[in-house]
Amino acid sequence: MRWLTALLGVAILAAVAAVVIVLRSGDPGGPAGDGSQAASATSSAAAPSSSPAPSSTPFTDPCGTFDTAMRAPYAVTGYWLIPTADHCTWRRQLAAIHGVGGDTVIRIGWGLQARATDEDGRILDSGGEPDPRYERCREDGLSCVAAAERDLQALNPGNRVSWTFVYRTDEAFGPKLFRCPEVEKKIVVDGRVYYRIVAPDDGSDDGDCTNLSARGRGYHVILVAAARQDSLAELLDLGDRFGVKVFPALPLAPRDPAQATRASERGIDTLTTLTRRILTDYGDRFAGRASLGGFYQPFELQMRDMVYTGAPEGAEEAARDHPTLRVYASQHRIVEQVMPDKPVLVSPYLEARKEKGFSATPKEVAAGFEAMARTGVGIIAPQDSRGTGKVGLFWPDERDEPVDERLRPVVGETTNGEAYHGSTRDYYREMAAARARMAEQGHDVQLWANVEAFEPSGTEACGTRTGTRGRTDKDRLDQAVTQVGRYVSKVVSYMWSDFFTCGSPSLSEEMTGDAGRPIPVEAVRAGHDIRDGIELRGYDLQLGGKVTITWEGQDVPRTAEVAGVNLSEPPPDTPDRLMTAWVPFDWTQVPAGTWVRIEVAAPDGRTAAEPLHVRIDA
């Protein structure tokens, strides 16, 4: 058993113990590391934007007193969070997130890893040494893996441990995690908590102990290093208090040792077993909790032309499937079986740089969106990839303009059109069309946007885990919202800690100080009564705001005032806070086919960070 465990463990040794953003160019990363490491059909998937109502009663505990007021609502309404051991940090983060209008938090999680063991059953690290995190787990003088094999053989002498996996978490689980108490148990050693799970190596997951004694089989042992206090229960309690939905992470799949950007299909049965057990526990403890919004699929994948047929293992069509999508589908089926009312959220990244052989055009990304939707995912929230410099924020009439200065470390001194296959807006437009097609085919999937709150490089470090990248500013964040806002039903951002909280003032403080500044996302020609005009769509569009309209060849810029707000409903499948405003304007003044620049300002004079560029044929 030991030599087989060691051989197989080394073959599939996972590269990731914690799902954190990897900030090296060209490597797969966390939810916004995007490789440097979801007629329009209205989606009826569980809508995390419909959050539980926040409590109106202030409360006090050892972390301090907090109220639940939403003081400065912003267009971004969801944020990734890094796990923390400081429970007061959770409270402060959710209070601050809710204060700027956030109603969703997405948890970073951890990965399942195959591990080799020594002759005593001690779990080894990647260097072949006993891993201190798991070495402490002992029963009756034996390592927990050796004790598991002893207990298995007590049920049937032919039972053996053929493979060992480890998983770490800051959660605590209940008894529904287990199927056979004779060999599965919670182990507490010197205040440290472990959970021992066993699963037949043929991929089955017995409902009780019957088969464990009926015949000898090989088993996989999953040893979970956990916490005494359950962080998820705590987050859900805070979610109920602040009206915020929580998306805990599913266990991260091991990586393919031959290609780390892909999930390994070897060990997929053990991954689905662990996923099933954890979700069964969640269903027992958290059924009916309004603050449990769904689940986050943390294995990051580039959005490109991919195939997922869903064909059975061994079928000829299955060979065409992207291996990571097959792993996705395996986990997503468990969610559908155990907690069918909770959607799975995935956040793939985009790569638009023409110089990269693995980049993808907007049409290719749309094909990838459709393949991903077929895996049973409920929400696809592509990273806009502006933070890593893999995609640029520009309009079609700006293709010949130089790239943003902050992107030059990534693409060099060049133009937008030379650097990229398309802009952020191009990619989201194509994915929105793909979402509509999938909805017509019965795949109930939402399209969100994950706008990255960082820059490729920064002068002010936000922490050791963010590497050389630095936080962005509110102007650039507003620009990103403008580019994606028309095509998505929600805007979220990677990540609250540390990019929204570092620096002075921090990005979150900039958001609060600049509350109410308009963020337009679209302009269309629309009359009102008998007058021609512009319908603006966006955030914080106010009556009395000013609009400046310019185009090439024009003698004097035209100015107009917002004459009506919310005279019509925004398009379907757009964010809840999106609004409309109407501005009188005679479009016959504009030559057909001309690009028009529309700047929007608030009544107090603050101008939107990004003007709209539109071309409307008369």
Tab-separated table of C-alpha atoms in Angstrom, residues 350 362-363 365-366 369 394-396 399 421-437 447 483-488 522 595 613:
chain	number	residue	atom	x	y	z
A	350	LEU	CA	-10.051	36.519	-20.699
A	362	PRO	CA	-14.621	37.648	-28.739
A	363	LYS	CA	-16.350	35.004	-30.902
A	365	VAL	CA	-14.822	33.411	-25.972
A	366	ALA	CA	-18.565	33.252	-26.713
A	369	PHE	CA	-19.200	30.573	-22.602
A	394	PHE	CA	-11.457	51.218	-25.190
A	395	TRP	CA	-14.178	52.020	-27.720
A	396	PRO	CA	-14.270	50.957	-31.387
A	399	ARG	CA	-8.500	51.308	-31.791
A	421	HIS	CA	-8.282	41.315	-30.471
A	422	GLY	CA	-11.012	43.421	-28.927
A	423	SER	CA	-11.993	45.560	-25.975
A	424	THR	CA	-13.716	44.512	-22.773
A	425	ARG	CA	-17.026	45.712	-24.227
A	426	ASP	CA	-16.564	43.548	-27.340
A	427	TYR	CA	-16.094	40.426	-25.235
A	428	TYR	CA	-19.044	41.015	-22.932
A	429	ARG	CA	-21.321	41.859	-25.869
A	430	GLU	CA	-20.542	38.482	-27.464
A	431	MET	CA	-20.959	36.634	-24.151
A	432	ALA	CA	-24.335	38.333	-23.584
A	433	ALA	CA	-25.462	37.056	-26.985
A	434	ALA	CA	-24.192	33.575	-26.064
A	435	ARG	CA	-26.094	33.711	-22.763
A	436	ALA	CA	-29.306	34.495	-24.616
A	437	ARG	CA	-28.727	31.560	-26.979
A	447	LEU	CA	-23.812	36.639	-16.941
A	483	GLN	CA	-17.586	49.065	-20.431
A	484	VAL	CA	-19.378	45.982	-19.061
A	485	GLY	CA	-22.528	47.421	-17.480
A	486	ARG	CA	-24.936	47.094	-20.402
A	487	TYR	CA	-24.375	43.379	-20.915
A	488	VAL	CA	-24.448	41.866	-17.421
A	522	GLU	CA	-25.208	52.959	-22.659
A	595	TRP	CA	-19.103	58.362	-33.815
A	613	HIS	CA	-19.076	56.506	-27.602
